[in-house]
Each structure stands twice: as structure tokens, then as C-alpha cells.
Amino acid sequence: MRLIEATRGLVVLAALAALLAACTAPADPSPDDLGVRSIALLLPESKTARYESIDRPTFEDVVAERCPECTVLYANADQDAALQQQQAESVLTQGVGVLVLDAVDAAAAQSIVTAAEARGVAVIAYDRFISDVPLDYFVAYDSARVGMLQGQALVRAIGGDIRPGDGVLAVHGSPTDPNVAGLKRGLAQALEGSGLEVLAEYDTPDWSPDKAQEWVQGQLTQFSERVIGVYAANDGTAGGAISAMRAAGMDPVPPVTGQDAELAAIQRIVAGDQDMTVYKAISQQARTAAELAVRVLRGESPVATARVDGIPSLLLEPVAVTRDQVQNVIVRGGVYTVEEICVEPYVPACRDLGLLEAEEE
């Protein structure tokens, strides 16, 4: 993915504010003006908790708020590209006005975008870019930036005292996910010149924690005590890697990265079992996509803040979260409450970190 022009952080927030303002008081459209009143949201899988718990409900709520007359046609492909193709054909046949697509397989999804274009249906690529097809918009976090944050955190956690022959395992995401290439690119940039050697790397099918665990178990047998860290592309694969190292008797486990700020990962970070995660305000991303979809459905042409391979894009800024940032980013940011995080057996670690005292104040 080639980034041609991008602005981040405050610029993206300003763009979202503009979308909100534009959609708050639209001109009352007549039925003829609106034409089709449905927006399709196709998500790729449910193994990652965010899709059903954050992406879908946030998207549906925003569409209902901004466009009460609109209908959201929703489907989850459960990591099956052929099923997602069928779901896309179904919503296109129903006459959907805008298609918001988080592709299971970017290559396979090209035919979905082509079919939508033939019907005059606008396509917003959500979370995962689809190359070489005429997308209308792209809404996501910059995956290369995520990979760089992960790699930088791993380098800091391991430090400079590296014995000859030691190195890290790299547990990448699904090979069908186009974001993985960006994650790898960012990781490589972060590791360059650090002295850290990648002992072995693995593209995890379907982002499966179980497959990540199985692979790490095999690598620990091969490399024994040489593993001093694990790059895990998301929190699910991080959990699998940590389980493998625990089973191998590694205590404490070496630094492990993550992504998505899942509750289980935040609890592992508080307990010291996972070094970091990357927090992406998924609700903000889903809200941005929903606002954008409503405006496109109404025939408007919202201004993007970036271009990715020539496609108008809204790129949001990820945040690295280590143990020291849990209170400020996660608790004060309203991602999870102390009550959600600090259940047994994490209460002692929460007290040590000051989370419980902070909540009591």
C-alpha cells in the first residue's frame, strides 16, 4: 500500500467533526432524492472480539441516529471469502445504496467491488484496503504505523543487552489480510539497526490464536532459550503465544506485543504477561465510516484527509499502550472501567499499578 498524502491525529478528528456537523442538520430529502435507503456492512470474522462488540453496534447506532429512514444490511463472513462473496451478491441484489466492506481476502474482494461498480453502488473499504479496484473511500488506521509502534515497543522492552544467537519470533496476521503487509513493513523499519534478529516468522491463518499457540510451541522446541521476545500482530495471537510460553515453563514470559486493546490483553498487560498493545479507537473508526456512508448515500462528496493509492481516505492515529498508559489511555479514555479490568486474579496487580486507588478517588 503506497501512502501518497496523509495527515493524522487532529486533522482526522477535525474531518470527523466536519462529517458530524454536515450530517447533523441535512436538508430534508424527498424519497426520490434518496432513492435507495439501505447501507450494507460486511465484516470479515468474529474471532476478533471487536467486530461484533464494537464495529457493528457502533455503525448501526450512528446510521440510525443520522438517517432514521435508512436500513443497515449486515453480514459477517466468519473468515470465509466465498461466503462474503455470496453476502455481497445478496445485498447488491437487494439494491443496497452504499457498501461498506471489510474484506476477508483483499484479492477475492476485488470482484465484489467490480460488481458494485457495475451496479452504481459506492464502496467504502473499511479497515482493510482493496487494491487495483475503483473504491470510493477508505476508512482505517495506518497499518504501517501500527507495526512500527509494535516494533519500537519490542525494541525498548528487550533493551540493548542481546546475547549472540538470541532473537524474537514474529507471529504475523492472516496472509489474506492486506493490513498485514503494512504491519510487516512498519515492524521491519522499527527493527532496523536494533540488533534484534527474527529467528522465525509465521503468517497465522485466519488470525487464529490456537494456530499461533501451536506454531510458537514448535519454535520454542527448536530455539529453546534463545527466544527473548515475540512480535504478535494482534491480541489474539499474543494470547496464543503467551499460552505457549507459559506451557513451556517460561516465567516470566519475554516481551510480547499486541493490537486491538482487547480486555483480556489489557488484563495481561496489567499483570505483566503482555508488554503492550496498540489501541485503535474502533468506535471512532466505525462512527467515521457510518457518517461517511450516510453522506455518500445522500449524494454528497465528503472531503478526505488522505489518499492511499489514489483513493480518498480517512486514516486515524493508533496509540501504543504499555502498563504505564493503562490508566490514562484505557481507563480515563473510557475504553474499559476499572471494574471490568480488575477482576480476580488481576486485583493485586491493579492495586500495584494504582488503578483501584485511582477509581476510589
Short mmCIF file of C-alpha atoms in Angstrom, two decimals:
data_model
loop_
_atom_site.label_atom_id
_atom_site.label_comp_id
_atom_site.label_asym_id
_atom_site.label_seq_id
_atom_site.Cartn_x
_atom_site.Cartn_y
_atom_site.Cartn_z
CA MET A 1 0.00 0.00 0.00
CA ARG A 2 1.56 3.31 -1.09
CA LEU A 3 0.70 6.32 1.02
CA ILE A 4 0.65 9.37 -1.26
CA GLU A 5 -0.66 12.02 1.08
CA ALA A 6 -1.72 11.78 4.71
CA THR A 7 -2.50 13.89 7.72
CA ARG A 8 -3.14 12.28 11.08
CA GLY A 9 -4.41 12.87 14.59
CA LEU A 10 -6.09 16.24 14.93
CA VAL A 11 -6.71 16.54 11.19
CA VAL A 12 -8.63 13.27 11.17
CA LEU A 13 -10.58 14.33 14.24
CA ALA A 14 -11.39 17.61 12.51
CA ALA A 15 -12.57 15.71 9.44
CA LEU A 16 -14.81 13.55 11.62
CA ALA A 17 -16.17 16.69 13.26
CA ALA A 18 -16.93 18.06 9.80
CA LEU A 19 -18.76 14.86 8.91
CA LEU A 20 -20.75 15.08 12.13
CA ALA A 21 -21.64 18.70 11.50
CA ALA A 22 -22.62 18.03 7.92
CA CYS A 23 -24.88 15.17 8.92
CA THR A 24 -26.47 16.80 11.96
CA ALA A 25 -28.80 19.08 10.03
CA PRO A 26 -29.08 17.85 6.45
CA ALA A 27 -31.63 19.17 4.05
CA ASP A 28 -34.76 17.05 4.27
CA PRO A 29 -34.51 14.75 1.26
CA SER A 30 -37.52 13.53 -0.60
CA PRO A 31 -37.91 9.80 -1.28
CA ASP A 32 -37.00 10.41 -4.89
CA ASP A 33 -33.82 12.23 -3.88
CA LEU A 34 -32.70 9.44 -1.58
CA GLY A 35 -33.55 6.58 -3.89
CA VAL A 36 -32.11 3.51 -2.21
CA ARG A 37 -32.18 3.82 1.59
CA SER A 38 -30.01 0.88 2.60
CA ILE A 39 -26.36 0.63 3.62
CA ALA A 40 -24.62 -2.73 3.71
CA LEU A 41 -21.95 -3.50 6.33
CA LEU A 42 -19.96 -6.67 5.60
CA LEU A 43 -17.45 -7.66 8.30
CA PRO A 44 -14.82 -10.39 7.90
CA GLU A 45 -14.83 -12.53 11.02
CA SER A 46 -15.86 -12.92 14.64
CA LYS A 47 -12.78 -14.47 16.28
CA THR A 48 -11.55 -10.96 16.99
CA ALA A 49 -13.92 -9.61 19.63
CA ARG A 50 -14.11 -6.05 18.29
CA TYR A 51 -16.22 -6.78 15.22
CA GLU A 52 -19.41 -7.89 16.96
CA SER A 53 -18.91 -5.94 20.18
CA ILE A 54 -17.80 -2.54 18.78
CA ASP A 55 -17.75 -2.18 14.97
CA ARG A 56 -21.24 -3.47 14.22
CA PRO A 57 -23.26 -1.88 17.05
CA THR A 58 -21.49 1.50 16.71
CA PHE A 59 -22.03 1.57 12.96
CA GLU A 60 -25.70 0.62 13.25
CA ASP A 61 -26.34 3.13 16.04
CA VAL A 62 -24.80 6.02 14.09
CA VAL A 63 -26.74 5.21 10.92
CA ALA A 64 -29.95 5.02 12.94
CA GLU A 65 -29.17 8.39 14.51
CA ARG A 66 -28.13 10.18 11.33
CA CYS A 67 -30.51 8.56 8.92
CA PRO A 68 -33.61 7.15 10.69
CA GLU A 69 -35.15 6.22 7.35
CA CYS A 70 -32.11 4.11 6.41
CA THR A 71 -31.68 0.37 6.83
CA VAL A 72 -28.39 -1.39 7.59
CA LEU A 73 -27.96 -4.78 5.92
CA TYR A 74 -25.38 -6.63 8.00
CA ALA A 75 -23.44 -9.85 7.48
CA ASN A 76 -20.31 -11.44 8.98
CA ALA A 77 -18.32 -13.84 6.78
CA ASP A 78 -16.63 -15.82 9.58
CA GLN A 79 -13.31 -15.63 7.69
CA ASP A 80 -14.79 -17.28 4.59
CA ALA A 81 -14.08 -15.32 1.39
CA ALA A 82 -16.57 -17.36 -0.64
CA LEU A 83 -19.29 -16.70 1.92
CA GLN A 84 -18.51 -12.99 1.84
CA GLN A 85 -18.88 -13.07 -1.94
CA GLN A 86 -22.35 -14.57 -1.52
CA GLN A 87 -23.27 -11.99 1.10
CA ALA A 88 -22.16 -9.19 -1.21
CA GLU A 89 -24.17 -10.59 -4.09
CA SER A 90 -27.20 -10.77 -1.81
CA VAL A 91 -27.06 -7.14 -0.67
CA LEU A 92 -26.33 -5.92 -4.19
CA THR A 93 -29.34 -7.85 -5.46
CA GLN A 94 -31.45 -6.20 -2.77
CA GLY A 95 -30.49 -2.82 -4.23
CA VAL A 96 -28.22 -1.51 -1.50
CA GLY A 97 -27.11 2.10 -1.93
CA VAL A 98 -23.68 2.01 -0.27
CA LEU A 99 -21.48 -0.99 0.52
CA VAL A 100 -19.08 -0.77 3.50
CA LEU A 101 -16.73 -3.71 3.06
CA ASP A 102 -14.13 -5.15 5.45
CA ALA A 103 -12.66 -7.82 3.20
CA VAL A 104 -11.82 -11.34 4.31
CA ASP A 105 -9.42 -11.64 1.38
CA ALA A 106 -8.40 -8.46 -0.44
CA ALA A 107 -7.74 -10.25 -3.72
CA ALA A 108 -11.05 -12.09 -3.66
CA ALA A 109 -12.87 -8.89 -2.72
CA GLN A 110 -11.83 -7.22 -5.97
CA SER A 111 -14.71 -8.95 -7.75
CA ILE A 112 -17.13 -7.60 -5.12
CA VAL A 113 -16.02 -4.04 -5.76
CA THR A 114 -16.23 -4.56 -9.53
CA ALA A 115 -19.78 -5.92 -9.23
CA ALA A 116 -20.79 -2.99 -7.04
CA GLU A 117 -19.36 -0.51 -9.54
CA ALA A 118 -21.32 -2.15 -12.35
CA ARG A 119 -24.50 -1.50 -10.37
CA GLY A 120 -23.55 2.06 -9.49
CA VAL A 121 -23.10 1.23 -5.81
CA ALA A 122 -20.47 3.20 -3.88
CA VAL A 123 -17.93 1.11 -1.96
CA ILE A 124 -16.18 2.20 1.23
CA ALA A 125 -13.28 -0.12 2.11
CA TYR A 126 -13.34 -0.44 5.88
CA ASP A 127 -10.27 -1.34 7.94
CA ARG A 128 -8.63 -3.28 5.07
CA PHE A 129 -7.58 -1.76 1.77
CA ILE A 130 -8.53 -3.39 -1.54
CA SER A 131 -6.09 -2.54 -4.30
CA ASP A 132 -6.49 -2.20 -8.08
CA VAL A 133 -10.24 -1.50 -7.99
CA PRO A 134 -12.27 1.73 -8.07
CA LEU A 135 -13.05 2.26 -4.40
CA ASP A 136 -14.90 5.41 -3.41
CA TYR A 137 -13.36 5.79 0.06
CA PHE A 138 -11.09 4.01 2.55
CA VAL A 139 -11.51 4.30 6.34
CA ALA A 140 -8.86 2.72 8.56
CA TYR A 141 -5.86 3.03 10.79
CA ASP A 142 -2.44 3.21 9.15
CA SER A 143 -1.23 -0.39 9.46
CA ALA A 144 2.42 0.51 8.85
CA ARG A 145 2.23 2.93 11.76
CA VAL A 146 0.74 0.19 13.94
CA GLY A 147 3.58 -2.20 13.03
CA MET A 148 6.16 0.47 13.80
CA LEU A 149 4.64 1.16 17.22
CA GLN A 150 4.71 -2.56 17.98
CA GLY A 151 8.30 -2.96 16.82
CA GLN A 152 9.51 0.10 18.70
CA ALA A 153 7.90 -1.16 21.90
CA LEU A 154 9.53 -4.57 21.45
CA VAL A 155 12.97 -3.00 20.96
CA ARG A 156 12.54 -0.84 24.08
CA ALA A 157 11.30 -3.73 26.21
CA ILE A 158 14.16 -6.06 25.24
CA GLY A 159 16.87 -3.40 25.52
CA GLY A 160 20.33 -3.45 24.06
CA ASP A 161 21.95 -6.30 26.00
CA ILE A 162 21.39 -9.11 23.49
CA ARG A 163 23.40 -12.32 23.63
CA PRO A 164 24.72 -13.74 20.35
CA GLY A 165 22.15 -16.10 18.83
CA ASP A 166 19.18 -14.66 20.72
CA GLY A 167 16.24 -13.20 18.85
CA VAL A 168 12.48 -12.85 18.51
CA LEU A 169 9.66 -14.81 16.97
CA ALA A 170 7.34 -12.94 14.61
CA VAL A 171 3.72 -14.08 14.68
CA HIS A 172 2.09 -12.17 11.83
CA GLY A 173 -1.59 -11.99 10.96
CA SER A 174 -3.57 -13.73 8.26
CA PRO A 175 -1.90 -13.79 4.84
CA THR A 176 -5.23 -12.81 3.26
CA ASP A 177 -5.45 -9.59 5.29
CA PRO A 178 -3.99 -6.67 3.30
CA ASN A 179 -3.11 -4.86 6.53
CA VAL A 180 -0.51 -7.50 7.33
CA ALA A 181 1.85 -6.19 4.65
CA GLY A 182 1.77 -2.76 6.26
CA LEU A 183 2.31 -4.24 9.72
CA LYS A 184 5.34 -6.13 8.46
CA ARG A 185 6.73 -3.03 6.81
CA GLY A 186 6.39 -0.99 9.98
CA LEU A 187 7.93 -3.78 12.06
CA ALA A 188 10.92 -4.03 9.73
CA GLN A 189 11.51 -0.29 9.98
CA ALA A 190 11.40 -0.42 13.77
CA LEU A 191 13.80 -3.37 14.00
CA GLU A 192 16.30 -1.94 11.52
CA GLY A 193 19.58 -1.25 13.28
CA SER A 194 18.30 -2.57 16.62
CA GLY A 195 20.43 -5.70 16.60
CA LEU A 196 17.35 -7.88 17.06
CA GLU A 197 17.28 -10.99 14.89
CA VAL A 198 14.00 -12.57 13.79
CA LEU A 199 14.56 -16.26 14.49
CA ALA A 200 11.42 -17.39 12.64
CA GLU A 201 8.18 -15.88 11.39
CA TYR A 202 4.70 -17.17 10.70
CA ASP A 203 1.62 -15.94 8.84
CA THR A 204 -1.22 -17.03 11.12
CA PRO A 205 -4.16 -18.45 9.14
CA ASP A 206 -7.41 -16.65 9.99
CA TRP A 207 -5.65 -14.75 12.81
CA SER A 208 -6.25 -17.92 14.86
CA PRO A 209 -4.90 -17.78 18.46
CA ASP A 210 -4.85 -21.59 18.54
CA LYS A 211 -2.69 -21.80 15.41
CA ALA A 212 -0.40 -19.09 16.76
CA GLN A 213 -0.01 -21.04 20.00
CA GLU A 214 0.74 -24.27 18.16
CA TRP A 215 3.39 -22.59 15.99
CA VAL A 216 5.11 -20.88 18.92
CA GLN A 217 5.20 -24.17 20.80
CA GLY A 218 7.10 -25.73 17.89
CA GLN A 219 9.54 -22.83 17.68
CA LEU A 220 10.28 -22.98 21.40
CA THR A 221 11.26 -26.61 20.97
CA GLN A 222 13.64 -25.61 18.20
CA PHE A 223 15.12 -22.41 19.66
CA SER A 224 14.82 -23.22 23.35
CA GLU A 225 16.16 -20.35 25.49
CA ARG A 226 17.13 -18.16 22.53
CA VAL A 227 13.68 -16.55 22.32
CA ILE A 228 13.83 -13.16 24.09
CA GLY A 229 10.66 -11.63 22.67
CA VAL A 230 7.64 -12.24 20.46
CA TYR A 231 6.14 -9.91 17.92
CA ALA A 232 2.44 -10.78 17.89
CA ALA A 233 0.38 -8.89 15.33
CA ASN A 234 -2.76 -8.68 17.47
CA ASP A 235 -4.01 -9.51 20.94
CA GLY A 236 -5.47 -12.86 19.93
CA THR A 237 -2.16 -14.17 18.58
CA ALA A 238 -0.43 -12.61 21.59
CA GLY A 239 -2.62 -14.67 23.89
CA GLY A 240 -1.74 -17.82 21.96
CA ALA A 241 1.98 -17.05 22.11
CA ILE A 242 1.87 -16.34 25.84
CA SER A 243 -0.01 -19.59 26.50
CA ALA A 244 2.67 -21.49 24.57
CA MET A 245 5.48 -19.89 26.56
CA ARG A 246 3.72 -20.49 29.86
CA ALA A 247 3.25 -24.14 28.93
CA ALA A 248 6.97 -24.33 28.16
CA GLY A 249 7.79 -23.10 31.67
CA MET A 250 8.91 -19.59 30.75
CA ASP A 251 8.31 -17.41 33.82
CA PRO A 252 8.30 -14.53 33.36
CA VAL A 253 7.49 -14.64 29.68
CA PRO A 254 9.59 -12.37 27.45
CA PRO A 255 8.04 -9.18 25.98
CA VAL A 256 5.07 -9.78 23.67
CA THR A 257 3.32 -7.16 21.53
CA GLY A 258 -0.33 -6.96 20.52
CA GLN A 259 -3.03 -4.88 18.85
CA ASP A 260 -6.72 -4.03 19.40
CA ALA A 261 -6.65 -3.36 23.18
CA GLU A 262 -8.92 -6.31 23.92
CA LEU A 263 -9.96 -6.58 27.57
CA ALA A 264 -8.03 -9.83 28.05
CA ALA A 265 -4.91 -8.16 26.65
CA ILE A 266 -5.25 -5.15 28.96
CA GLN A 267 -5.52 -7.55 31.89
CA ARG A 268 -2.39 -9.40 30.72
CA ILE A 269 -0.57 -6.06 30.44
CA VAL A 270 -1.63 -5.09 33.97
CA ALA A 271 -0.37 -8.47 35.21
CA GLY A 272 2.91 -8.13 33.31
CA ASP A 273 2.30 -11.07 30.96
CA GLN A 274 1.99 -8.94 27.79
CA ASP A 275 4.23 -5.95 27.19
CA MET A 276 1.93 -3.77 25.08
CA THR A 277 -1.00 -3.45 22.75
CA VAL A 278 -1.97 -0.88 20.15
CA TYR A 279 -5.19 0.91 20.92
CA LYS A 280 -7.27 1.88 17.94
CA ALA A 281 -10.46 3.75 18.74
CA ILE A 282 -12.60 1.26 16.84
CA SER A 283 -15.77 3.04 17.84
CA GLN A 284 -14.39 6.21 16.25
CA GLN A 285 -13.48 4.29 13.12
CA ALA A 286 -16.92 2.71 12.90
CA ARG A 287 -18.56 6.08 13.57
CA THR A 288 -16.48 7.71 10.84
CA ALA A 289 -17.45 5.01 8.34
CA ALA A 290 -21.13 5.27 9.24
CA GLU A 291 -21.16 9.07 8.93
CA LEU A 292 -19.37 8.77 5.61
CA ALA A 293 -21.76 6.11 4.31
CA VAL A 294 -24.81 8.24 5.13
CA ARG A 295 -23.37 11.25 3.35
CA VAL A 296 -22.43 9.20 0.28
CA LEU A 297 -25.92 7.66 0.25
CA ARG A 298 -27.33 11.18 0.15
CA GLY A 299 -25.22 12.01 -2.88
CA GLU A 300 -22.69 14.18 -1.08
CA SER A 301 -18.93 14.13 -1.71
CA PRO A 302 -17.17 14.39 1.66
CA VAL A 303 -13.57 15.65 1.65
CA ALA A 304 -10.99 13.05 2.68
CA THR A 305 -7.86 13.80 4.72
CA ALA A 306 -5.52 11.42 2.89
CA ARG A 307 -5.04 9.36 -0.24
CA VAL A 308 -3.94 5.73 -0.34
CA ASP A 309 -3.08 4.54 -3.83
CA GLY A 310 -5.14 7.45 -5.13
CA ILE A 311 -8.25 6.55 -3.09
CA PRO A 312 -9.76 9.28 -0.86
CA SER A 313 -9.12 8.08 2.68
CA LEU A 314 -9.66 8.85 6.35
CA LEU A 315 -6.73 7.47 8.36
CA LEU A 316 -6.90 7.51 12.15
CA GLU A 317 -3.97 7.58 14.57
CA PRO A 318 -3.19 4.48 16.71
CA VAL A 319 -1.80 4.68 20.25
CA ALA A 320 0.73 2.34 21.89
CA VAL A 321 -0.38 1.19 25.35
CA THR A 322 2.02 -0.28 27.89
CA ARG A 323 1.38 -0.87 31.59
CA ASP A 324 2.12 2.77 32.41
CA GLN A 325 -0.51 4.00 29.94
CA VAL A 326 -3.40 1.78 31.03
CA GLN A 327 -4.85 4.36 33.41
CA ASN A 328 -4.59 7.39 31.13
CA VAL A 329 -5.44 5.80 27.79
CA ILE A 330 -7.73 2.91 28.67
CA VAL A 331 -9.47 3.86 31.92
CA ARG A 332 -9.64 7.65 31.58
CA GLY A 333 -10.30 7.25 27.86
CA GLY A 334 -13.44 5.27 28.68
CA VAL A 335 -12.35 2.10 26.89
CA TYR A 336 -12.81 -0.14 29.95
CA THR A 337 -13.65 0.62 33.55
CA VAL A 338 -11.53 -0.42 36.50
CA GLU A 339 -14.33 -2.80 37.50
CA GLU A 340 -14.07 -4.52 34.12
CA ILE A 341 -10.28 -4.80 34.24
CA CYS A 342 -9.68 -5.52 37.90
CA VAL A 343 -11.41 -8.82 38.45
CA GLU A 344 -9.72 -11.81 40.02
CA PRO A 345 -6.93 -12.78 39.59
CA TYR A 346 -5.86 -9.26 38.50
CA VAL A 347 -6.83 -7.38 41.69
CA PRO A 348 -3.32 -7.47 43.26
CA ALA A 349 -1.72 -6.26 40.03
CA CYS A 350 -4.33 -3.49 39.76
CA ARG A 351 -3.53 -2.36 43.29
CA ASP A 352 0.16 -2.39 42.48
CA LEU A 353 -0.49 -0.24 39.41
CA GLY A 354 -2.71 2.15 41.37
CA LEU A 355 -5.84 1.52 39.32
CA LEU A 356 -8.12 0.65 42.22
CA GLU A 357 -7.00 3.61 44.32
CA ALA A 358 -7.48 5.89 41.34
CA GLU A 359 -11.03 4.63 40.91
CA GLU A 360 -11.82 5.04 44.61
CA GLU A 361 -10.72 8.69 44.46
#
